[in-house]
PDB file of C-alpha atoms in Angstrom:
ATOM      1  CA  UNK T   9     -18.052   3.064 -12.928  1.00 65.00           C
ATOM      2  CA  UNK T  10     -19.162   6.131 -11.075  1.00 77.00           C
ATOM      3  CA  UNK T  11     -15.928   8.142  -9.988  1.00 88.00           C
ATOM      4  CA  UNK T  12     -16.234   9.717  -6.040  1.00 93.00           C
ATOM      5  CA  UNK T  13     -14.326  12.327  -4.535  1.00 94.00           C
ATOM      6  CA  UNK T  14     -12.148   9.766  -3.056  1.00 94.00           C
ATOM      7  CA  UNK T  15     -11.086   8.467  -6.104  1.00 94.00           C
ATOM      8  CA  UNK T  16      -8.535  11.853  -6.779  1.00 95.00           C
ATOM      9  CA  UNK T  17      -6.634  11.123  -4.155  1.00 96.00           C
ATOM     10  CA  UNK T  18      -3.321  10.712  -6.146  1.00 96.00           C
ATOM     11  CA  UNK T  19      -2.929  13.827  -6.302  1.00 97.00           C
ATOM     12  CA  UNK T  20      -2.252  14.139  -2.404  1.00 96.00           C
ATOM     13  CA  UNK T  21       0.405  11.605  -3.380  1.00 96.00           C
ATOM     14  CA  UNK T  22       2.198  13.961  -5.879  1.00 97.00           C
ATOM     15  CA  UNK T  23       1.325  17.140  -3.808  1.00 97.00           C
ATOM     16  CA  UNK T  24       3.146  16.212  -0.855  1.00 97.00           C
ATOM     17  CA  UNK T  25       6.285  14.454  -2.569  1.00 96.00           C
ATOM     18  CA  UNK T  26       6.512  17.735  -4.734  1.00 96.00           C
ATOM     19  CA  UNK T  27       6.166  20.065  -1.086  1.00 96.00           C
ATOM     20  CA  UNK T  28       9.131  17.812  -0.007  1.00 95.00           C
ATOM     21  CA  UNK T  29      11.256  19.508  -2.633  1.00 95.00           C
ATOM     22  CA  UNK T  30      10.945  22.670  -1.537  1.00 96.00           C
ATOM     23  CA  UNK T  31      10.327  22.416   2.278  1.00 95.00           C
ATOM     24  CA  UNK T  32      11.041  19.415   3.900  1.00 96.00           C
ATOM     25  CA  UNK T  33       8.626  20.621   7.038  1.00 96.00           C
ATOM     26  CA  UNK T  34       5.787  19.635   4.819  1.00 96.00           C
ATOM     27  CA  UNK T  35       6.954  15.865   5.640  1.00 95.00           C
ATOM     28  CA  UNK T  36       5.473  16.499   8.925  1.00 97.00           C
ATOM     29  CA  UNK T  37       1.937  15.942   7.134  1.00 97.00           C
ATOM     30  CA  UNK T  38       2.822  12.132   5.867  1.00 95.00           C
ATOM     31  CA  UNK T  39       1.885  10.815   9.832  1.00 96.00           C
ATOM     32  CA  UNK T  40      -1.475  11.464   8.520  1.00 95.00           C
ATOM     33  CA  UNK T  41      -1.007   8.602   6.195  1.00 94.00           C
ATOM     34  CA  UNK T  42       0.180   6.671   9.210  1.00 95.00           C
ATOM     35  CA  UNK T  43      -2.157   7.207  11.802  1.00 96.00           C
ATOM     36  CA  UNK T  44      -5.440   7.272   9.592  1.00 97.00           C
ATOM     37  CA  UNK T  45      -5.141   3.497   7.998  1.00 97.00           C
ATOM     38  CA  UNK T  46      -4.184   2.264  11.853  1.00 97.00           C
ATOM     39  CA  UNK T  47      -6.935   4.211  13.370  1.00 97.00           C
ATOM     40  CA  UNK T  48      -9.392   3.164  10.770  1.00 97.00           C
ATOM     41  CA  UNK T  49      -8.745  -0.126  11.080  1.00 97.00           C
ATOM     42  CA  UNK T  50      -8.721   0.008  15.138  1.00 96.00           C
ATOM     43  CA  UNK T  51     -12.083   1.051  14.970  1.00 96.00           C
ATOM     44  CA  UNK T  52     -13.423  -1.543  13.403  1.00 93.00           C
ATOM     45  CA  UNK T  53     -13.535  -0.155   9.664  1.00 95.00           C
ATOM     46  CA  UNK T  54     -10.606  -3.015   8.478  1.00 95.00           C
ATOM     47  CA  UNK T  55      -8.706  -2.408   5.783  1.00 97.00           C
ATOM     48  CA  UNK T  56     -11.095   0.355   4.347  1.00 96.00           C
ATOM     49  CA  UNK T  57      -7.820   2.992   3.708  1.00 96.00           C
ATOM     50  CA  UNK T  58      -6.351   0.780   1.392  1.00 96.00           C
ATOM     51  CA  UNK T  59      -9.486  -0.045  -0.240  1.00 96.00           C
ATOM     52  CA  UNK T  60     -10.559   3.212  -1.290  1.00 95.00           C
ATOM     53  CA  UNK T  61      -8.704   5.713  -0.099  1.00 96.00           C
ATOM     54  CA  UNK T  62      -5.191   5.090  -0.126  1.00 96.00           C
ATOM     55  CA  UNK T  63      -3.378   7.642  -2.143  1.00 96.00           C
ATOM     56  CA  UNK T  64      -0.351   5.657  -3.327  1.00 97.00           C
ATOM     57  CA  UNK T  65      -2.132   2.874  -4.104  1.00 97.00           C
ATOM     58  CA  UNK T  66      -4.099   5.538  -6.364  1.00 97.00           C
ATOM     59  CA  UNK T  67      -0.791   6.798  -7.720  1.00 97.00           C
ATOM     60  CA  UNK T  68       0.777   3.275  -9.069  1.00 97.00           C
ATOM     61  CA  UNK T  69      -2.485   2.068 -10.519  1.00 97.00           C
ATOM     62  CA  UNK T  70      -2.676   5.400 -12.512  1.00 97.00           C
ATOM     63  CA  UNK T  71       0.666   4.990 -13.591  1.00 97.00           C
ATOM     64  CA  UNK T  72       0.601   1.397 -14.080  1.00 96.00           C
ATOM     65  CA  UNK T  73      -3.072   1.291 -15.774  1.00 95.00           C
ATOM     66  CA  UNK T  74      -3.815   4.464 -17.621  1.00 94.00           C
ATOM     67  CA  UNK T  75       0.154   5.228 -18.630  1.00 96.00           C
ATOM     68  CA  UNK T  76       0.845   1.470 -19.061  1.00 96.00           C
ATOM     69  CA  UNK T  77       3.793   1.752 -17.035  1.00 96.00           C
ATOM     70  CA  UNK T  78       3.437  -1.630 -16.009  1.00 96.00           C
ATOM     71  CA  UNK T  79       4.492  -5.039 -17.581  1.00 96.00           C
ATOM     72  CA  UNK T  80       1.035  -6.414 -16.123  1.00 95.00           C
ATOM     73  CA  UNK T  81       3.259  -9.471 -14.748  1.00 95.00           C
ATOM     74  CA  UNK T  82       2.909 -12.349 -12.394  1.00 95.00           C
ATOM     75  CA  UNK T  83       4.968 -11.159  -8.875  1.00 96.00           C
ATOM     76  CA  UNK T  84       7.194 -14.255  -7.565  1.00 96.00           C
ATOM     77  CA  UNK T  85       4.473 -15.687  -5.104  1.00 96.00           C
ATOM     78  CA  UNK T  86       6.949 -14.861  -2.590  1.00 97.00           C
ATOM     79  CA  UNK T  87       5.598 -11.314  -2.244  1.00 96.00           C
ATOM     80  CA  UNK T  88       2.412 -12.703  -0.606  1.00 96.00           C
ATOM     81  CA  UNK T  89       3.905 -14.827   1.640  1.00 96.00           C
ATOM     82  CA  UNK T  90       3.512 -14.249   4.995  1.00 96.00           C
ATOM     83  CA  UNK T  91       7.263 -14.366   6.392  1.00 97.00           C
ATOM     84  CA  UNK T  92       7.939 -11.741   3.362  1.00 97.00           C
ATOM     85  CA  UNK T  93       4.730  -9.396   4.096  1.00 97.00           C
ATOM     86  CA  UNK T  94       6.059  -9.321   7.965  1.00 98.00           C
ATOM     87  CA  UNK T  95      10.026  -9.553   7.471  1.00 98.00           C
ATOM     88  CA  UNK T  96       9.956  -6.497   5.568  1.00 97.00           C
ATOM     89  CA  UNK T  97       7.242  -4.567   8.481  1.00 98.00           C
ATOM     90  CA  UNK T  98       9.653  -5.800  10.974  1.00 98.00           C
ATOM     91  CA  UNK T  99      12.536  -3.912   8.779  1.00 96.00           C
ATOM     92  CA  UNK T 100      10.980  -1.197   8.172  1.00 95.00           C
ATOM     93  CA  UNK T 101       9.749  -1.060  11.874  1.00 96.00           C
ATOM     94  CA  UNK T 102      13.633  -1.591  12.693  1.00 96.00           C
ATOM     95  CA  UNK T 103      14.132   1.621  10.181  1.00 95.00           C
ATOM     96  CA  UNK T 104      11.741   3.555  11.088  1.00 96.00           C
ATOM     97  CA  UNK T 105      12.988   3.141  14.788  1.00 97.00           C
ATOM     98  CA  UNK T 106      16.594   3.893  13.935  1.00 96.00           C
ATOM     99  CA  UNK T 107      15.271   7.207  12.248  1.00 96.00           C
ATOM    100  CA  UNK T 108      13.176   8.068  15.761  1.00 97.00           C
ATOM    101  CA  UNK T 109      16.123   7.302  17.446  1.00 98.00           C
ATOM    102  CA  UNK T 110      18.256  10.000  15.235  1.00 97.00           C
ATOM    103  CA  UNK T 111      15.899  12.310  15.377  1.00 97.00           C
ATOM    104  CA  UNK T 112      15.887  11.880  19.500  1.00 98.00           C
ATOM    105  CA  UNK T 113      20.143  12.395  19.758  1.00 97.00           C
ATOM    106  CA  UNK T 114      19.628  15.625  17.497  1.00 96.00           C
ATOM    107  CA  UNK T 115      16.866  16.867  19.843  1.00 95.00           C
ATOM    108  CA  UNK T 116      19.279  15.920  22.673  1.00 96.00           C
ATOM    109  CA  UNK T 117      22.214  17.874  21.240  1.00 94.00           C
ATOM    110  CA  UNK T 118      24.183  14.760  20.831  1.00 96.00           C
ATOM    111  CA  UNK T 119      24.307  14.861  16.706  1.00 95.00           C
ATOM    112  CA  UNK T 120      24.066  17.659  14.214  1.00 95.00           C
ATOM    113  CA  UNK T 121      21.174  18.220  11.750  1.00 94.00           C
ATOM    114  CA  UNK T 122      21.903  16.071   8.661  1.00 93.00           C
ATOM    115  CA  UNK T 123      20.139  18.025   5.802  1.00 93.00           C
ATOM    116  CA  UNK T 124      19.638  14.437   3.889  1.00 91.00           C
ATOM    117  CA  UNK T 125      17.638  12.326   2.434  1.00 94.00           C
ATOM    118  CA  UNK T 126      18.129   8.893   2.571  1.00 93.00           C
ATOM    119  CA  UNK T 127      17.103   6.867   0.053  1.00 92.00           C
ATOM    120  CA  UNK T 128      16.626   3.258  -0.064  1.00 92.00           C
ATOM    121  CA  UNK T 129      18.017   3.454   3.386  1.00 89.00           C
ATOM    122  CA  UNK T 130      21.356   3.387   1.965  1.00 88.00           C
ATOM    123  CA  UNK T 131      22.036   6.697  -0.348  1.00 92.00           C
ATOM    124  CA  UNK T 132      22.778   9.854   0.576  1.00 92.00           C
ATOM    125  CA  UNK T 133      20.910  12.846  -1.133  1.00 92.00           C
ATOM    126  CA  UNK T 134      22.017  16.481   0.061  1.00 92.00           C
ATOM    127  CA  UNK T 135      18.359  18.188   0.225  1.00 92.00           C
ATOM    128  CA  UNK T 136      20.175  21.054   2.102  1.00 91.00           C
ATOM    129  CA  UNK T 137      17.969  23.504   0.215  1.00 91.00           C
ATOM    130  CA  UNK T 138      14.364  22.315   1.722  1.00 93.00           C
ATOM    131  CA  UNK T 139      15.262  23.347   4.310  1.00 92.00           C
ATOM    132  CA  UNK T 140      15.196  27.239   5.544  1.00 92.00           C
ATOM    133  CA  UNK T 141      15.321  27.521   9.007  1.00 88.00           C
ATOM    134  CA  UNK T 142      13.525  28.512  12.147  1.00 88.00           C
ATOM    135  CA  UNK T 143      12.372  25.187  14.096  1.00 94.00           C
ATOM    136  CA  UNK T 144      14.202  23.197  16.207  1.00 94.00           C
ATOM    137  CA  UNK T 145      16.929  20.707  14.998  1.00 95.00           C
ATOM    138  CA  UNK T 146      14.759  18.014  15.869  1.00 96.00           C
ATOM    139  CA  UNK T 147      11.769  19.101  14.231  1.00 97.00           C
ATOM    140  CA  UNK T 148      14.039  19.109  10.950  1.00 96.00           C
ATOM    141  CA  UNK T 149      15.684  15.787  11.309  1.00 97.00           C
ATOM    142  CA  UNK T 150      12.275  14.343  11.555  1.00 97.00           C
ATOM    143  CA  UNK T 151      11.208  15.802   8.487  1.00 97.00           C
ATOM    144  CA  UNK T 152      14.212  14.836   6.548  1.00 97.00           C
ATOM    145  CA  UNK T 153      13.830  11.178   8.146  1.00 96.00           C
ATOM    146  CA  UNK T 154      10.037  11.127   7.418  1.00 97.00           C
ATOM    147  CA  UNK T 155      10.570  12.014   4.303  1.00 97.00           C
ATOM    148  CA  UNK T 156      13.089   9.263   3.222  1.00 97.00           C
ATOM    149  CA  UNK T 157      11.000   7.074   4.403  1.00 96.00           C
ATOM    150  CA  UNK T 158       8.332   8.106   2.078  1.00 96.00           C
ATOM    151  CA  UNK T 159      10.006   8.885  -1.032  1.00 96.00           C
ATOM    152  CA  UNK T 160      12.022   5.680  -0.752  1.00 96.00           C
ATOM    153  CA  UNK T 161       8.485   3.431  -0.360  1.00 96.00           C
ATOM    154  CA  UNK T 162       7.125   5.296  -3.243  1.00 96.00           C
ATOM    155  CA  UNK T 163      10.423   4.473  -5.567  1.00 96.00           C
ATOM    156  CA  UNK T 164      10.077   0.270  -4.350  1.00 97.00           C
ATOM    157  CA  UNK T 165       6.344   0.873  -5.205  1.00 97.00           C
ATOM    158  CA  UNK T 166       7.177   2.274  -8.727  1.00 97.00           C
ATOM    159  CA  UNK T 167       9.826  -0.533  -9.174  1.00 97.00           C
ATOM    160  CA  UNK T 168       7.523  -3.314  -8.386  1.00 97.00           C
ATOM    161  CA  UNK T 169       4.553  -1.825 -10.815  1.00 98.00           C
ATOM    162  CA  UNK T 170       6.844  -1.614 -13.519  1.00 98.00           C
ATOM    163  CA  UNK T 171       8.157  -5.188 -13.201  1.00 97.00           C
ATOM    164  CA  UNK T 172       4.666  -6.619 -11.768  1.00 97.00           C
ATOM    165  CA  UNK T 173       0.977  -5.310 -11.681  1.00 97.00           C
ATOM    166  CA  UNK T 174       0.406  -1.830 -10.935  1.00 97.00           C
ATOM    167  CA  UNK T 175      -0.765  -1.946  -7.013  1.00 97.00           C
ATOM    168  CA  UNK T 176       2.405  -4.528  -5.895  1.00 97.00           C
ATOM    169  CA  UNK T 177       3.664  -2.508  -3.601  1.00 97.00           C
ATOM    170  CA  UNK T 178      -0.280  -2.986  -1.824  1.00 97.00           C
ATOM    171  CA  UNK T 179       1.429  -6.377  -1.566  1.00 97.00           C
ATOM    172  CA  UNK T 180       3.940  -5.749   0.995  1.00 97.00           C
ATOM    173  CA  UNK T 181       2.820  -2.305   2.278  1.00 97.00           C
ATOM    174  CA  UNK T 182       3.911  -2.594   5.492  1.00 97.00           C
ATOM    175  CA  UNK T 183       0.995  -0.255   6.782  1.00 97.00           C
ATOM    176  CA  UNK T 184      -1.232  -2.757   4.863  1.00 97.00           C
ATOM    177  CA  UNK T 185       0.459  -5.840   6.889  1.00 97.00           C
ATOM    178  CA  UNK T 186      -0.435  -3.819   9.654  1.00 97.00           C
ATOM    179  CA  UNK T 187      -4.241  -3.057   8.772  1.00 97.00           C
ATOM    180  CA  UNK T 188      -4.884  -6.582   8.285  1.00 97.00           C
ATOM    181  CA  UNK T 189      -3.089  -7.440  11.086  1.00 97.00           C
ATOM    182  CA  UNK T 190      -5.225  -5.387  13.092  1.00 97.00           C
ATOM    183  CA  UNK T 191      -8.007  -6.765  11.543  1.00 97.00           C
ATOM    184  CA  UNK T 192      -7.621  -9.767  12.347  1.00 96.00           C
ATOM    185  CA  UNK T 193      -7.010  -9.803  15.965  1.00 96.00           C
ATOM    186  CA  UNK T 194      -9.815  -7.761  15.866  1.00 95.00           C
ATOM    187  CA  UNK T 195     -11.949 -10.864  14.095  1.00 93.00           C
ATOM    188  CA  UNK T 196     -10.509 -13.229  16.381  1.00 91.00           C
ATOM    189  CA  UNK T 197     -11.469 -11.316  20.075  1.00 88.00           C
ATOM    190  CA  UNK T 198     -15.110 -10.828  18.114  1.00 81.00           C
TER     191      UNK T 198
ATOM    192  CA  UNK D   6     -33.448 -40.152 -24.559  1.00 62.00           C
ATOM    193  CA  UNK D   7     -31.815 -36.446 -23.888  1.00 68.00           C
ATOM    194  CA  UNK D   8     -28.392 -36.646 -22.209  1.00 68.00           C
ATOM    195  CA  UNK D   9     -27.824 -33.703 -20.213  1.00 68.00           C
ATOM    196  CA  UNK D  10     -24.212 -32.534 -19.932  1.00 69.00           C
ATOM    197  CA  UNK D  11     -23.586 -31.349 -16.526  1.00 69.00           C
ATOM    198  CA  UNK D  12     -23.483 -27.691 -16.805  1.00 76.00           C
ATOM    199  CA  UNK D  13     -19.981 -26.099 -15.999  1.00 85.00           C
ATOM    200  CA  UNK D  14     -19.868 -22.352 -14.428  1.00 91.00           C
ATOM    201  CA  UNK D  15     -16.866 -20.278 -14.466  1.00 93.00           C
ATOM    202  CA  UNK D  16     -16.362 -18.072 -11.177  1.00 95.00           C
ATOM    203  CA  UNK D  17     -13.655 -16.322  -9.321  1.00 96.00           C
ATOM    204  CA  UNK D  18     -11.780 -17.823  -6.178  1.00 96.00           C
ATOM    205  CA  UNK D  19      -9.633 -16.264  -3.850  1.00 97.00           C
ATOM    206  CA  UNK D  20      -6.966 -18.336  -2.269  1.00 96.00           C
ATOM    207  CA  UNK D  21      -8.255 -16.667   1.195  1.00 95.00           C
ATOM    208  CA  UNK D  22      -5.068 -17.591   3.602  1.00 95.00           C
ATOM    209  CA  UNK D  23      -2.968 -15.482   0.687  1.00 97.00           C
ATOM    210  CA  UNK D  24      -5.079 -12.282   0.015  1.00 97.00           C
ATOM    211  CA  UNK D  25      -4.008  -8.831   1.499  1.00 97.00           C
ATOM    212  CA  UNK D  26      -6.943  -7.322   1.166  1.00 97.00           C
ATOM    213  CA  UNK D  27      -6.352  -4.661  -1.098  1.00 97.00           C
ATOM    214  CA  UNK D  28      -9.754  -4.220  -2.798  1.00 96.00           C
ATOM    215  CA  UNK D  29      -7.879  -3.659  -6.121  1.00 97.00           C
ATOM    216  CA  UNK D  30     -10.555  -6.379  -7.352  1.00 97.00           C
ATOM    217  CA  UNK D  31     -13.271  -4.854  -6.067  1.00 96.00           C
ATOM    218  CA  UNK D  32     -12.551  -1.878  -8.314  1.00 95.00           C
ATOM    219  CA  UNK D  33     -12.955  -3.722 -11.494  1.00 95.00           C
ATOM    220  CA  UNK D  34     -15.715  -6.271 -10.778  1.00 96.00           C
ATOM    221  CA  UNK D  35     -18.487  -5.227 -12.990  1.00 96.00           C
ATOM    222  CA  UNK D  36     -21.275  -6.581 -10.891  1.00 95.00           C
ATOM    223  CA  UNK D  37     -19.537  -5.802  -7.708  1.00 95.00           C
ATOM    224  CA  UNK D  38     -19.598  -9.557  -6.861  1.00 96.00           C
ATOM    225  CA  UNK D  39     -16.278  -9.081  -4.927  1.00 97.00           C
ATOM    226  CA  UNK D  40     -15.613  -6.987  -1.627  1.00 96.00           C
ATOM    227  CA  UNK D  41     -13.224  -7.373   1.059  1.00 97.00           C
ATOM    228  CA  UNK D  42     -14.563  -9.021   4.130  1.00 96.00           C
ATOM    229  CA  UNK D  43     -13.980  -7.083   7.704  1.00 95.00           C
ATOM    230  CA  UNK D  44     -10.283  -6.237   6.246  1.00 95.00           C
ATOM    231  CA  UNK D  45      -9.656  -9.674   6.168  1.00 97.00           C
ATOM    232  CA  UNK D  46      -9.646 -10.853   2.653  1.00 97.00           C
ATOM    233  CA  UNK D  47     -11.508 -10.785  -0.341  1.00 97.00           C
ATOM    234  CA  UNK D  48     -14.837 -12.295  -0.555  1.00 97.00           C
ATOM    235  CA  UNK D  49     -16.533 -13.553  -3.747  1.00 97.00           C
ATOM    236  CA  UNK D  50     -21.112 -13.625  -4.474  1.00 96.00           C
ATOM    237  CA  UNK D  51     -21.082 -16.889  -6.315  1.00 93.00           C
ATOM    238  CA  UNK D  52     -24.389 -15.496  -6.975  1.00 94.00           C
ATOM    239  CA  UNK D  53     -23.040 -12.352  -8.688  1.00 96.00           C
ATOM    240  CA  UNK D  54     -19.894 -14.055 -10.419  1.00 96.00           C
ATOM    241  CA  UNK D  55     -19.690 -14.107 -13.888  1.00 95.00           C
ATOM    242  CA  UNK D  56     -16.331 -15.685 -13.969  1.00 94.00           C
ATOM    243  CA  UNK D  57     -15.105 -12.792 -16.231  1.00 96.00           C
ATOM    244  CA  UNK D  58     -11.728 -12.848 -14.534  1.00 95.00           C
ATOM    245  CA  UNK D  59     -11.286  -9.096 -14.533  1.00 96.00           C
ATOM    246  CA  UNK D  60     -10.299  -9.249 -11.118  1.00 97.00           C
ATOM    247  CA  UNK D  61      -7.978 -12.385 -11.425  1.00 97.00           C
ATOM    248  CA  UNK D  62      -6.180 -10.247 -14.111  1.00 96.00           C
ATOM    249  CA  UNK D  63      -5.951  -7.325 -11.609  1.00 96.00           C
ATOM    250  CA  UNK D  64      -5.417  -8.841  -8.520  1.00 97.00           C
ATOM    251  CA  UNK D  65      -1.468  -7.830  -7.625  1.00 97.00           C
ATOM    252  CA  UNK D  66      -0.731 -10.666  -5.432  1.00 97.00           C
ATOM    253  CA  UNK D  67      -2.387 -13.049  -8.363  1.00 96.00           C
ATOM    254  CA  UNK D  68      -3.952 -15.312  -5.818  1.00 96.00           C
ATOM    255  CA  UNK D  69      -7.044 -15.203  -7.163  1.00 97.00           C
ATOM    256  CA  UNK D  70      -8.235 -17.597 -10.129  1.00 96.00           C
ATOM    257  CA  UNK D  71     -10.707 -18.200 -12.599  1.00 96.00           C
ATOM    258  CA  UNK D  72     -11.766 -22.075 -12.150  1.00 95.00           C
ATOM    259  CA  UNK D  73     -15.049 -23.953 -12.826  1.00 92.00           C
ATOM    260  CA  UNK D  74     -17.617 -25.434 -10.794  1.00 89.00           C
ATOM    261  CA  UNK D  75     -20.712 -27.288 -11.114  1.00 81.00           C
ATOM    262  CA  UNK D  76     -23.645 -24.942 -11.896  1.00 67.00           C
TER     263      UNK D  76
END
């Protein structure tokens, strides 16, 4: 099959979890990959980010296909399910609101800059040296939360192409959920 | 007298109310006898189909399956 442009797009996957490593500002650039699938689909294109350009989704089926990183199995049917696909939006909504709401007290002076990243919500990484200075507290505490929130999706998605088929994680993206969720209220006022 | 056998096709089905709507099928049809329908789910050209099951075998959610029908 003929290869596009679009089709290199892993490499904006690596790029910006590698810029995370040595300045945690570069997070900043991940809302990209939250406001383009939502405004694609808004407008009418559907689920066209995750079919083609989607950069993670890239990412795991390189690593799953061409490195054979994946066990190529079955995922419990569970993962498809609907009260999985939207329990785990509506925790990672929960998350992601928890993480505006630390960045908020830190722009209100109420907390100190935590030069972290969490992963899997749960671990504490010092990342103290991404960080150099020279922007508001908030600014960094978004970036560190941002970036959690990024690198801890990418491990899941790893996990579940190792143990499943490559693109699992496309499964129970929770910006896919919301895609086709869009889409179809979309379908439905048509 | 010639008994005809009725003639059994193989071709893809998507369990519809499951799909996500990935498009990971649409990647590896090789007739491009799958696409994903207004980012709703994935849509198969029973026309197209040749029931290879490539995109049964890629499909991460495996909700898609390889069954036959009458020709």
């Amino acid at each position: 099959m003929k290869k596009h442009w679009y089709d290199y797009l892993w490499i904006v996957s690596i790029v910006y979890l590698t810029l995370g490593f040595f300045n945690i500002l570069c997070a900043w650039i991940g809302l990209i990959f939250f406001f383009l699938p939502l405004l694609i689909a808004i407008f009418g294109g559907g689920k066209l980010y995750c079919n083609l350009f989607c950069d993670r989704g890239q990412l795991l089926s390189l690593l799953g296909k061409k490195l054979k990183l994946s066990a190529n199995r079955r995922p419990p049917v569970f993962l498809h399910k609907k009260w999985f696909r939207y329990g785990f939006l509506a925790f990672f909504m929960v998350m992601f609101g928890q993480m505006l709401w630390i960045t908020y007290l830190v722009g209100a002076g109420q907390r100190p800059l935590s030069q972290h990243v969490k992963l899997l919500w749960s671990i504490k990484l010092p990342w103290q040296w991404a960080y150099h200075g020279g922007v508001s507290p908030w600014v960094a505490q978004f970036s560190f939360g941002f970036y959690s929130i990024m690198l801890t999706s990418t491990l899941l998605g790893i996990i579940t192409m190792i143990l499943f088929r490559p693109r699992s994680w496309c499964v129970y993206c929770p910006m896919g959920t919301m895609t086709q969720l869009i889409s179809r209220a979309r379908s439905r006022s048509e | 007298m010639i008994e005809e056998k009725p003639r059994k096709k193989r071709k893809a089905q998507v369990a519809k109310q499951d799909c996500v709507a990935c498009g990971c099928c649409t990647k590896v049809c090789p007739k491009g006898a799958i696409r994903v329908y207004k980012g709703l789910y994935a849509q198969v050209n029973e026309g197209l189909c040749i029931g290879c099951g490539r995109c049964a075998a890629e499909c991460p959610a495996a909700i898609i399956e390889v069954v036959k029908v009458d020709a």
